[in-house]
mmCIF file of C-alpha atoms in Angstrom:
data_model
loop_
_atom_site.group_PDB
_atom_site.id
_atom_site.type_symbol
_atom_site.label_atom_id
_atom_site.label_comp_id
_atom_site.label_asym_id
_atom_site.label_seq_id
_atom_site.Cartn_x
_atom_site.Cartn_y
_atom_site.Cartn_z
ATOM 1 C CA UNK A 1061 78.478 143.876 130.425
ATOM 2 C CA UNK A 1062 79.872 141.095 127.622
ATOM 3 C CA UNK A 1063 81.054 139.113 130.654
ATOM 4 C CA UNK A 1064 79.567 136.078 131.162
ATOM 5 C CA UNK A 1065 78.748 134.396 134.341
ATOM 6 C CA UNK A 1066 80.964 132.095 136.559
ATOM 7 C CA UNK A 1067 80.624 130.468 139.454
ATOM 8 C CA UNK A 1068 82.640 132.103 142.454
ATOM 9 C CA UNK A 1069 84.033 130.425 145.779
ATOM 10 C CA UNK A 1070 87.236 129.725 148.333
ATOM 11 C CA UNK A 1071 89.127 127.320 149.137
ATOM 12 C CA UNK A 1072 92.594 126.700 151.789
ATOM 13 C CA UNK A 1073 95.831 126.731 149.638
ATOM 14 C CA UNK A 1074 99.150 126.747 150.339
ATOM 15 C CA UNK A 1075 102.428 127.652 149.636
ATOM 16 C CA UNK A 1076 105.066 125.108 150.289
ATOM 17 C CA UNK A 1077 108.052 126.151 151.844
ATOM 18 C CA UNK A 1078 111.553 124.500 152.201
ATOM 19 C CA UNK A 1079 115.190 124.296 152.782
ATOM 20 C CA UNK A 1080 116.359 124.545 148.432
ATOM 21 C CA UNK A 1081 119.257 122.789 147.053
ATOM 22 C CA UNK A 1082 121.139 125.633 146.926
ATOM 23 C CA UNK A 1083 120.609 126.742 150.697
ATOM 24 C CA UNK A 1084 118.094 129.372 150.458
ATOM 25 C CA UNK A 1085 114.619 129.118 152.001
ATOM 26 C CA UNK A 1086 111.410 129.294 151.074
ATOM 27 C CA UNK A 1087 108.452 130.749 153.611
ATOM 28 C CA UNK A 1088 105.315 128.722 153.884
ATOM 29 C CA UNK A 1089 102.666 130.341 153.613
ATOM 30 C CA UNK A 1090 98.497 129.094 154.162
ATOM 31 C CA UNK A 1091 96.051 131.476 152.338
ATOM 32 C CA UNK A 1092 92.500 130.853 151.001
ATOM 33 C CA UNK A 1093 92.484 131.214 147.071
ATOM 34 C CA UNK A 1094 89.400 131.967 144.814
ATOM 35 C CA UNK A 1095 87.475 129.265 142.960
ATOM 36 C CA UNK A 1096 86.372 130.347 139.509
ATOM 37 C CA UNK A 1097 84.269 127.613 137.719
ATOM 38 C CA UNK A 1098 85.392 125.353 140.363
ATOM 39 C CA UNK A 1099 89.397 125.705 139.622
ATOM 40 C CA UNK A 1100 91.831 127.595 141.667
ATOM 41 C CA UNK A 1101 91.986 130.846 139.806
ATOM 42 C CA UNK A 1102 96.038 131.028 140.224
ATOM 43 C CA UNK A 1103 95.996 127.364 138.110
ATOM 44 C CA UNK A 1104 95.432 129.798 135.281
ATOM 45 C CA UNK A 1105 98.716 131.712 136.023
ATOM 46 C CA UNK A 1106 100.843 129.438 134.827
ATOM 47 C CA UNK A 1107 104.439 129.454 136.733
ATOM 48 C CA UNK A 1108 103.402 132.265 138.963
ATOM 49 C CA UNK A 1109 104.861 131.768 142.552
ATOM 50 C CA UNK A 1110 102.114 133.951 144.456
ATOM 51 C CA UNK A 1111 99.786 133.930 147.685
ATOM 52 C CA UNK A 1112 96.345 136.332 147.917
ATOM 53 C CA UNK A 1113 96.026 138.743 150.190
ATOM 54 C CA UNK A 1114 94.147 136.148 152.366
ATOM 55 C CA UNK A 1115 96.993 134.558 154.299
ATOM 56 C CA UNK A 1116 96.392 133.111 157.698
ATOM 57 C CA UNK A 1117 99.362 134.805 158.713
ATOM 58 C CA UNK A 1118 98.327 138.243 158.756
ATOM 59 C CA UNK A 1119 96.877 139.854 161.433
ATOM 60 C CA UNK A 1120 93.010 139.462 162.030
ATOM 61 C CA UNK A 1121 92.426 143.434 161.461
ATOM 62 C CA UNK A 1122 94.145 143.125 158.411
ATOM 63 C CA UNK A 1123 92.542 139.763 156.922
ATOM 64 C CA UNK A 1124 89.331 141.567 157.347
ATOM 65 C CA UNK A 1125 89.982 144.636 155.731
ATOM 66 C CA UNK A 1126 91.128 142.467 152.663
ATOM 67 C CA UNK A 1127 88.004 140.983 152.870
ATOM 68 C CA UNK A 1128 85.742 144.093 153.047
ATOM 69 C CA UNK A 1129 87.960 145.360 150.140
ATOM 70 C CA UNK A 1130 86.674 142.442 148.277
ATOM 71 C CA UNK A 1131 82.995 142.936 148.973
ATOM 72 C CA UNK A 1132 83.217 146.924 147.888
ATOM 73 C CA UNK A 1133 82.845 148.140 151.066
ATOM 74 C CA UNK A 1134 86.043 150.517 150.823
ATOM 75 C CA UNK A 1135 88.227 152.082 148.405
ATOM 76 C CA UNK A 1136 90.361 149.946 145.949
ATOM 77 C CA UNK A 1137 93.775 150.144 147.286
ATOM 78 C CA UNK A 1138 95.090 150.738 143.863
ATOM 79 C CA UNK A 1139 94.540 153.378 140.935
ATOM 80 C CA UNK A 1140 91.590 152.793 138.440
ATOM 81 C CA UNK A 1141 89.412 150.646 140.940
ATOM 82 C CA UNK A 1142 92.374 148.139 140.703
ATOM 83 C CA UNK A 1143 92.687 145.250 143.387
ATOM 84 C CA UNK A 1144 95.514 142.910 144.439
ATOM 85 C CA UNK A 1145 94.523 139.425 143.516
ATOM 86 C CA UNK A 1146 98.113 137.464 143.955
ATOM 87 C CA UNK A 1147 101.366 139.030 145.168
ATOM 88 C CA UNK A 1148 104.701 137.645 146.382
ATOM 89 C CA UNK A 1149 104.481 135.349 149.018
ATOM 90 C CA UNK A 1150 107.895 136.500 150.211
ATOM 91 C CA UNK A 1151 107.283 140.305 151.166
ATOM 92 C CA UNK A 1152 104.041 141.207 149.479
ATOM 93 C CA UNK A 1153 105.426 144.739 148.299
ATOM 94 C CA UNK A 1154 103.481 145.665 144.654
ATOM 95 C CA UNK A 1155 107.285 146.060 144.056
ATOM 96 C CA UNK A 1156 108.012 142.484 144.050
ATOM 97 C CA UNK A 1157 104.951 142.492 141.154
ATOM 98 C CA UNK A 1158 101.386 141.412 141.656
ATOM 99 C CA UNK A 1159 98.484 140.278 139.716
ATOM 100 C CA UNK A 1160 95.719 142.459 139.882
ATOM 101 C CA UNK A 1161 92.094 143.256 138.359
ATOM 102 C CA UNK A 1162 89.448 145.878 138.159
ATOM 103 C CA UNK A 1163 86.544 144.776 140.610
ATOM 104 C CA UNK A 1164 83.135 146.733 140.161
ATOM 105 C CA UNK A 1165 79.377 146.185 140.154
ATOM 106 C CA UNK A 1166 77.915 144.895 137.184
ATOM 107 C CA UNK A 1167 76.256 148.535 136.967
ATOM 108 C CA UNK A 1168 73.111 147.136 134.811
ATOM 109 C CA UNK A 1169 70.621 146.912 137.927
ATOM 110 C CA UNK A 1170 71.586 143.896 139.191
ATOM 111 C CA UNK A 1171 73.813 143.090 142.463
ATOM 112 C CA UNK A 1172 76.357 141.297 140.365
ATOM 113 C CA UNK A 1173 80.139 141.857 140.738
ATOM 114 C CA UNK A 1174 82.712 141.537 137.716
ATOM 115 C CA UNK A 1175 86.421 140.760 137.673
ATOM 116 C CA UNK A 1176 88.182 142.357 134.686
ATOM 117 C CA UNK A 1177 90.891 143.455 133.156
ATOM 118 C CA UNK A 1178 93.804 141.276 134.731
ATOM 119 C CA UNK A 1179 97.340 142.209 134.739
ATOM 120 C CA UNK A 1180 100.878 141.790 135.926
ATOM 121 C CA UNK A 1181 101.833 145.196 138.057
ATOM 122 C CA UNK A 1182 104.834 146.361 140.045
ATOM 123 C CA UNK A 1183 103.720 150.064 140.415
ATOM 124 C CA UNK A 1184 100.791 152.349 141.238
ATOM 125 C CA UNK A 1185 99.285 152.792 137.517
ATOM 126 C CA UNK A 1186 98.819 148.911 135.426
ATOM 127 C CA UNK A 1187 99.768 148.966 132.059
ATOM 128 C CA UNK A 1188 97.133 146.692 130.168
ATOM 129 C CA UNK A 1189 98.613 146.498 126.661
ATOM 130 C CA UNK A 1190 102.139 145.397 128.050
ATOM 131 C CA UNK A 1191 101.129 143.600 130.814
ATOM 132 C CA UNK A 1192 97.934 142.275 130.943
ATOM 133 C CA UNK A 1193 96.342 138.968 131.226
ATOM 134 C CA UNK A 1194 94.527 139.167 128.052
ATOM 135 C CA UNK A 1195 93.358 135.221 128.070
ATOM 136 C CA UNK A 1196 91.886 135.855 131.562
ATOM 137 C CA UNK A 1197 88.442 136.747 132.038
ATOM 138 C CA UNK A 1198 86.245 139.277 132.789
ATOM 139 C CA UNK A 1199 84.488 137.074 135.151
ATOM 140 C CA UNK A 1200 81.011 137.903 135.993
ATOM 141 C CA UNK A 1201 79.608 136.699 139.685
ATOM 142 C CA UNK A 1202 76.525 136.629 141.053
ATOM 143 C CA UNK A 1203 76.007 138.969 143.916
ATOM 144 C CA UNK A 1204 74.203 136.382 145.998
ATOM 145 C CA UNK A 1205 77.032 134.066 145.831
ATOM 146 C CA UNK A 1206 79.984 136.437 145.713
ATOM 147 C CA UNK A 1207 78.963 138.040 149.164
ATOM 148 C CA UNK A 1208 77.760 134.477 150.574
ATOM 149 C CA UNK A 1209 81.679 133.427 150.002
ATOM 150 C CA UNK A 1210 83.473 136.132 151.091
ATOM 151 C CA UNK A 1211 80.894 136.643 154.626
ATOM 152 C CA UNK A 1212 81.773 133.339 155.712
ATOM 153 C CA UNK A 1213 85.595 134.517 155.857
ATOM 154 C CA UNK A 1214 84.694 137.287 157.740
ATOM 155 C CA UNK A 1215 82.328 134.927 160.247
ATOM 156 C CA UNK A 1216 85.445 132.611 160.527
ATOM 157 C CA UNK A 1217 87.847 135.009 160.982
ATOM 158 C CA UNK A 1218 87.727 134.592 164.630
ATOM 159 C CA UNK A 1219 88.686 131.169 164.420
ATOM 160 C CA UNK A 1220 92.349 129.841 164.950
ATOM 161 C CA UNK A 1221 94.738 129.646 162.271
ATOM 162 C CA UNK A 1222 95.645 126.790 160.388
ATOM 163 C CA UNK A 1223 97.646 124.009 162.316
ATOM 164 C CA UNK A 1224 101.384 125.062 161.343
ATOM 165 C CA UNK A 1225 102.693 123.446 163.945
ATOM 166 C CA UNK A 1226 104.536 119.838 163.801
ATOM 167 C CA UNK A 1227 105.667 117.022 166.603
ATOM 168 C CA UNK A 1228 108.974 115.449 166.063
ATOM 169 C CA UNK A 1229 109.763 112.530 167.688
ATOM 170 C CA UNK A 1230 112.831 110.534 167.219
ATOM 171 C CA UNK A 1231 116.375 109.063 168.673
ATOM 172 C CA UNK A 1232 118.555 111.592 166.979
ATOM 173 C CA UNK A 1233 118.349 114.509 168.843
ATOM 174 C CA UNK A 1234 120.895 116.736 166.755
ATOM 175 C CA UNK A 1235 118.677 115.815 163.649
ATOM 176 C CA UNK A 1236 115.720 117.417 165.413
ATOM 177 C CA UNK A 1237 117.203 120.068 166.380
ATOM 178 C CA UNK A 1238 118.274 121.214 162.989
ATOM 179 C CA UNK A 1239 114.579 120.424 161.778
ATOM 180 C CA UNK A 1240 112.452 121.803 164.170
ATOM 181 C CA UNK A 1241 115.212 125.199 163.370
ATOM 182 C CA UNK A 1242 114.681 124.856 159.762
ATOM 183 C CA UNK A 1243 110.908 124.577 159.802
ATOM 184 C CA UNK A 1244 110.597 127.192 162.173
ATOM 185 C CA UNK A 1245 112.690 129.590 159.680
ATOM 186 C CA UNK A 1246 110.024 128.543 156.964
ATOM 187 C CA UNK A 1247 107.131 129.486 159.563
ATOM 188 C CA UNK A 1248 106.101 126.480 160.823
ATOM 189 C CA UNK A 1249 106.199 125.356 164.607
ATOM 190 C CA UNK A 1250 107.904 122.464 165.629
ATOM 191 C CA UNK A 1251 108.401 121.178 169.089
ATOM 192 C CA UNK A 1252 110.629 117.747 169.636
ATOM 193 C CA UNK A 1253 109.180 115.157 172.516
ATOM 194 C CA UNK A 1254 110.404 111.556 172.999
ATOM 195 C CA UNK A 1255 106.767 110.953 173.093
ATOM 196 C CA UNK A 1256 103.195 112.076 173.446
ATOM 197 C CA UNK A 1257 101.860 110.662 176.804
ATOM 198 C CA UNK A 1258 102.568 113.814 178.858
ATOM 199 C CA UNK A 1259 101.094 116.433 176.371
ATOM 200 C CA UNK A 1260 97.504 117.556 177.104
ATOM 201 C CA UNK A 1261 95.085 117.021 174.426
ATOM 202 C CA UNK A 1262 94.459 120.724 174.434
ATOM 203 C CA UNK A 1263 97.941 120.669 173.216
ATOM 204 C CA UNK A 1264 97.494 118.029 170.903
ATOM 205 C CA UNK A 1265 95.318 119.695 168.713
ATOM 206 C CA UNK A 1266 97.418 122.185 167.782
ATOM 207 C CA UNK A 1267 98.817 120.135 165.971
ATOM 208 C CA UNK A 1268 99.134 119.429 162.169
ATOM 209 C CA UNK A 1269 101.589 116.716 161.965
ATOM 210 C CA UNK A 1270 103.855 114.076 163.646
ATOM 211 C CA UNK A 1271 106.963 113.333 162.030
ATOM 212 C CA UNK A 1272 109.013 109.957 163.245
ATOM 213 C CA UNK A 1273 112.646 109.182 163.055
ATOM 214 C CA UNK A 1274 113.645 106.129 161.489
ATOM 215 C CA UNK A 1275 114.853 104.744 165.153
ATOM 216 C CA UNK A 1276 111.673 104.960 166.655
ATOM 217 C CA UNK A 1277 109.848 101.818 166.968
ATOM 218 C CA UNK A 1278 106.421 100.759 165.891
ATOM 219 C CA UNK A 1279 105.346 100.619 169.820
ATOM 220 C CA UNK A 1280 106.491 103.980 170.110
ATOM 221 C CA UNK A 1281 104.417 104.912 167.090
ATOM 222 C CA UNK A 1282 101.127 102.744 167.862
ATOM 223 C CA UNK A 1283 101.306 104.786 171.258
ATOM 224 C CA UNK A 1284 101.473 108.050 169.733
ATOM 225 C CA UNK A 1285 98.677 107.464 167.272
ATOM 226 C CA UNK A 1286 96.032 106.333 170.008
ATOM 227 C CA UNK A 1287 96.592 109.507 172.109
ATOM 228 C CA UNK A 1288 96.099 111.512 169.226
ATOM 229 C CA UNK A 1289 93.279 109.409 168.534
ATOM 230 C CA UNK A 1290 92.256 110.123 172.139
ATOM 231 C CA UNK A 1291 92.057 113.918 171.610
ATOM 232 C CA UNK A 1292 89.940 113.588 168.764
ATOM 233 C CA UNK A 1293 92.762 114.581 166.195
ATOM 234 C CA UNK A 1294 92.714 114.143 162.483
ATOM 235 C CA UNK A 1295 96.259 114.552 162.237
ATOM 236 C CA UNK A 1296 99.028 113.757 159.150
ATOM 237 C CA UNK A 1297 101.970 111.212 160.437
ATOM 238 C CA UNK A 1298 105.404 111.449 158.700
ATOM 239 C CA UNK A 1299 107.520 108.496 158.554
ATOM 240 C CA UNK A 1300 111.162 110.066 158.254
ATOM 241 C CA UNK A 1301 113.126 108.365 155.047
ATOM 242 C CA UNK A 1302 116.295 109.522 156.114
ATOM 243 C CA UNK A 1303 118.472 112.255 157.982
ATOM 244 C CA UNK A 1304 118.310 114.691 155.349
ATOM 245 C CA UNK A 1305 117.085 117.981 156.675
ATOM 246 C CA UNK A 1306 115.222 119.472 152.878
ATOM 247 C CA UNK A 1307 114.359 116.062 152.523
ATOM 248 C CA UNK A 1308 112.240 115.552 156.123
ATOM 249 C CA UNK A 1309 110.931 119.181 155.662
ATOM 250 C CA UNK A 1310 109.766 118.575 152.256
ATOM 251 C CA UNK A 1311 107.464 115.767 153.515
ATOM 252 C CA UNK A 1312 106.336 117.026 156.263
ATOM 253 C CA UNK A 1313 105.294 120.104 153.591
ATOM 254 C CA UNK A 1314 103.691 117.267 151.657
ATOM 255 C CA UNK A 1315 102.017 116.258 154.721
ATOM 256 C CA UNK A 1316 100.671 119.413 156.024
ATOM 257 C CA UNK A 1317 98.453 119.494 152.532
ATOM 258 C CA UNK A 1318 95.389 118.202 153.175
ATOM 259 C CA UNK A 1319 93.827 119.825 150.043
ATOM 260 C CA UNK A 1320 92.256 117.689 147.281
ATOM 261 C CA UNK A 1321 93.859 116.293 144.187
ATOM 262 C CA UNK A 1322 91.664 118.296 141.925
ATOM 263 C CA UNK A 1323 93.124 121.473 143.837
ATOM 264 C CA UNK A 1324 96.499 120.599 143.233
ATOM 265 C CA UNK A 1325 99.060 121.178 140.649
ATOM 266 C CA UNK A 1326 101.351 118.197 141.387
ATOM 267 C CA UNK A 1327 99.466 115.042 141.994
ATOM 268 C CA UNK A 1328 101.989 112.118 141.621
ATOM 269 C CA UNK A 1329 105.758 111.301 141.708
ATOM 270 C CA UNK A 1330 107.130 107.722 141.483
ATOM 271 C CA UNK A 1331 111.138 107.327 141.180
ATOM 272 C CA UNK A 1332 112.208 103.990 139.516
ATOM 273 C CA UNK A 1333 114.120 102.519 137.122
ATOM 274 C CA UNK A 1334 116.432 105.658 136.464
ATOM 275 C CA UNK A 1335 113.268 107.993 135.604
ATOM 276 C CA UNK A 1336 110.941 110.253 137.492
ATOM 277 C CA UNK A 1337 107.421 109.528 136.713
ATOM 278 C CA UNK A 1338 105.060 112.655 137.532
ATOM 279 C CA UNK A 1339 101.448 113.458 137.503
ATOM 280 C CA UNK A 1340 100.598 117.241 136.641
ATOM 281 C CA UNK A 1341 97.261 119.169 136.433
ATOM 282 C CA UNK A 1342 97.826 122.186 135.084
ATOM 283 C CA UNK A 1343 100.837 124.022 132.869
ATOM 284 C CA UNK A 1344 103.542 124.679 135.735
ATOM 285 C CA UNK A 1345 107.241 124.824 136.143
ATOM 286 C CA UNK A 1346 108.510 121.429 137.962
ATOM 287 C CA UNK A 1347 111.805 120.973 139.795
ATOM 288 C CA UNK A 1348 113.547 117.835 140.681
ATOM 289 C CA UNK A 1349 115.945 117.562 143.245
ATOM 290 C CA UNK A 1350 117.624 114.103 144.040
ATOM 291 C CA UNK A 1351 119.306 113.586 148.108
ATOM 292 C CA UNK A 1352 121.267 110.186 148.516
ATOM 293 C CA UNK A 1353 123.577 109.319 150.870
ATOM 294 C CA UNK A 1354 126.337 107.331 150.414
ATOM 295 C CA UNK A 1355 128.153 104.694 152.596
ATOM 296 C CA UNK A 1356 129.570 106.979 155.188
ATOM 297 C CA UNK A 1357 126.134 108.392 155.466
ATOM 298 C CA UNK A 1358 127.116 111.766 154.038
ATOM 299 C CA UNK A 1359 124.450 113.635 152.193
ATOM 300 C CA UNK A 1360 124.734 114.617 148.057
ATOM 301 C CA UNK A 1361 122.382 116.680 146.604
ATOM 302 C CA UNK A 1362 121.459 117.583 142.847
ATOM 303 C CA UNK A 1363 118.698 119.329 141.029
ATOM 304 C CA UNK A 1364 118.245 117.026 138.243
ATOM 305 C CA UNK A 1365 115.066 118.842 136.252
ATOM 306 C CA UNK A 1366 113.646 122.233 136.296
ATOM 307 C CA UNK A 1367 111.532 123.157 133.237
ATOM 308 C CA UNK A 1368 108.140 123.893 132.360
ATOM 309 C CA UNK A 1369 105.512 121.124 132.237
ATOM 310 C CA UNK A 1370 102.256 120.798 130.574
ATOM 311 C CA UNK A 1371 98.853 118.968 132.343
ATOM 312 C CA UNK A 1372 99.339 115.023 131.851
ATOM 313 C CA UNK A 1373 101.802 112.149 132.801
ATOM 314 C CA UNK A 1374 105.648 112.465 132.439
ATOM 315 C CA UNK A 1375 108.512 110.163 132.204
ATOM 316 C CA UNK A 1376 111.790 112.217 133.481
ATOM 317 C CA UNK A 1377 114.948 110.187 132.930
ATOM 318 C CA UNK A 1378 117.839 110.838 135.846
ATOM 319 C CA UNK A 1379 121.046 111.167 136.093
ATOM 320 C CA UNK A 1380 122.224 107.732 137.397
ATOM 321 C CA UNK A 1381 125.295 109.116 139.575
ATOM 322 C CA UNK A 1382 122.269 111.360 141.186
ATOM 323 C CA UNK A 1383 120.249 108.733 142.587
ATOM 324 C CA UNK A 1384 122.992 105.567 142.830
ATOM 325 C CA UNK A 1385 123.191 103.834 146.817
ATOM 326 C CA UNK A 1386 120.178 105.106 148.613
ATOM 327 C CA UNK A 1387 118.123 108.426 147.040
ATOM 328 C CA UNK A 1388 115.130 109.887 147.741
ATOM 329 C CA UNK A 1389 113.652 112.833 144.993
ATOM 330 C CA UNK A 1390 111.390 115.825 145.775
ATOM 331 C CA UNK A 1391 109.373 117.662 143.135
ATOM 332 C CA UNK A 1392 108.481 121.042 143.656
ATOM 333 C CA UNK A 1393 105.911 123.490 141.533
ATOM 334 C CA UNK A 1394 103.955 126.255 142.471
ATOM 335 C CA UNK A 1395 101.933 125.563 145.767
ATOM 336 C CA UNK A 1396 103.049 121.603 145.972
ATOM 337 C CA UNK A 1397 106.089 119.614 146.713
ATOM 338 C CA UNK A 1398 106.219 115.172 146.755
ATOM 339 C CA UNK A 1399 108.714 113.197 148.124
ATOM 340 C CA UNK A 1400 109.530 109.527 146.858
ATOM 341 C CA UNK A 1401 112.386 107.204 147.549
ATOM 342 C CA UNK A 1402 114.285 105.993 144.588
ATOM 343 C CA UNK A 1403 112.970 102.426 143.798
ATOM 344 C CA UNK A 1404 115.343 99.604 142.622
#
């Protein structure tokens, strides 16, 4: 086998949901994505909008199976020893297109695996010479490791989910409302309390964020923190800019990632000056959007960018009648969304 070796391991991703410019949602979705030579294999996909098969979502029996499909210890699910690797995060129907890849043993004496022969399918049969991934791999993993990786998913598996859940707290109760409905539409929980003294800490911890109105106070806040603080929870606080539902759900998306930079394809967003600055690490399509309100506190939204970018720094001029009065912009790419208030 010409392949040579890389290094193999896991890592919690996400895909951000949110309430879009134009209305439509997007799910959110927590999955665990494969490390190749310590980068997110799905960085190499460019603008692909996909989850692996293992979400957090999914039932236990099912997450499992994935797993064991992984390790060789069934059938491949597809013709020609073919696996899924990414599919839509939406429905996860092979319709809806998927990447996927031969996985085998090395078949040379060893107990190595090998990924190969990567390609974009939406049927039973892949078509490599239309369709495939020819600047991708074949990666070549060492058994030990490979099997080390994937084991500890299936020793975990028992554990709870990911903490999709968030705590609103704020004067506005109509605001909240429409929040904790949007946010429960994208699949995350949301409960609204005027504060946090009466919830158990059992409770607590189910928790992955607080998100505060503007109205509440900093007493109200410094209260909420120490009984988190009390339950032992390492928890993401969200300090609403304004009452703009996409807007509050976007950061409390950009909350609920506690992945590292290195993991991530967006990893800064300033808005000043008319211009977006942003920080990107790998080749990804990046959207702008741009909320303001204006003096009778009605909400105006624009997209104001949505093209491919390349890894580096960029300086995105704006359309001044977008972000005039007060504005806030989110930027949105594959698996990460920032939120920034427009700077004057």
């Amino acid at each position: 086998m010409s392949a040579e070796y890389a290094t193999f391991g896991l890592a919690p991703a996400m895909r951000a949901g949110g309430v879009l410019a134009n209305g439509d949602y997007q799910v959110h979705r927590d999955f665990v994505d494969f490390i190749v030579d310590g980068r997110p294999l799905l960085f190499q996909l460019s603008d692909l909008d996909a989850v692996s098969p293992l979400a957090a979502d999914i039932p236990p029996a099912i997450f499992t199976g994935h797993v064991r499909s992984l390790l060789l210890e069934a059938e491949a699910p597809l013709a020609g020893g073919r696996y899924v690797i990414y599919g839509c995060p939406e429905c996860e129907g092979l319709e809806c297109g998927a990447v996927t890849a031969a996985i085998e043993p090395a078949g040379d004496g060893t107990d190595d695996v090998v990924w190969r022969d990567f390609a974009w399918q939406t049927d039973e049969h892949a078509d490599l010479e239309l369709n495939g991934y020819h600047g991708i791999g074949p990666f070549r993993f060492r058994g030990a490791e490979y099997r080390a990786a994937l084991g500890r998913l299936l020793a975990d598996a028992a554990e709870p989910a990911a903490r999709r859940r968030v705590l609103l707290i704020g004067a506005r109760v109509a605001v909240l409302a429409k929040l904790a409905a949007a946010l429960r539409t994208i699949g995350i929980g949301a409960e609204i309390v005027h504060d946090a003294s009466g919830v158990p800490a059992e409770e607590l911890r189910t928790y992955g964020a607080v998100a505060f109105g503007r109205a509440v106070g900093e007493t109200q806040r410094t209260a909420v923190r120490r009984q988190f603080e009390r339950a032992g929870v390492d928890i993401a606080y969200v300090d609403g800019l304004a009452p703009i539902i996409p807007l509050l759900v976007a950061q409390i998306e950009a909350a609920l990632d506690r992945s590292p930079e290195t993991r991530r394809r967006l990893t800064g967003l300033v808005a000043a000056d008319g211009a977006a600055g942003l920080e990107v690490t790998s080749t990804c399509r990046v959207r702008l959007t741009a909320y303001r309100l204006d003096r009778l506190y009605r909400t105006h939204t624009r997209d104001v960018f949505d093209d491919v970018l390349g890894p580096g720094r960029h300086r995105i001029p704006l359309d001044p009648r977008a972000t005039k009065g007060e504005s806030f912009l989110v930027a949105r790419t594959t698996g990460s969304v920032l939120v920034a208030p427009m700077a004057r």
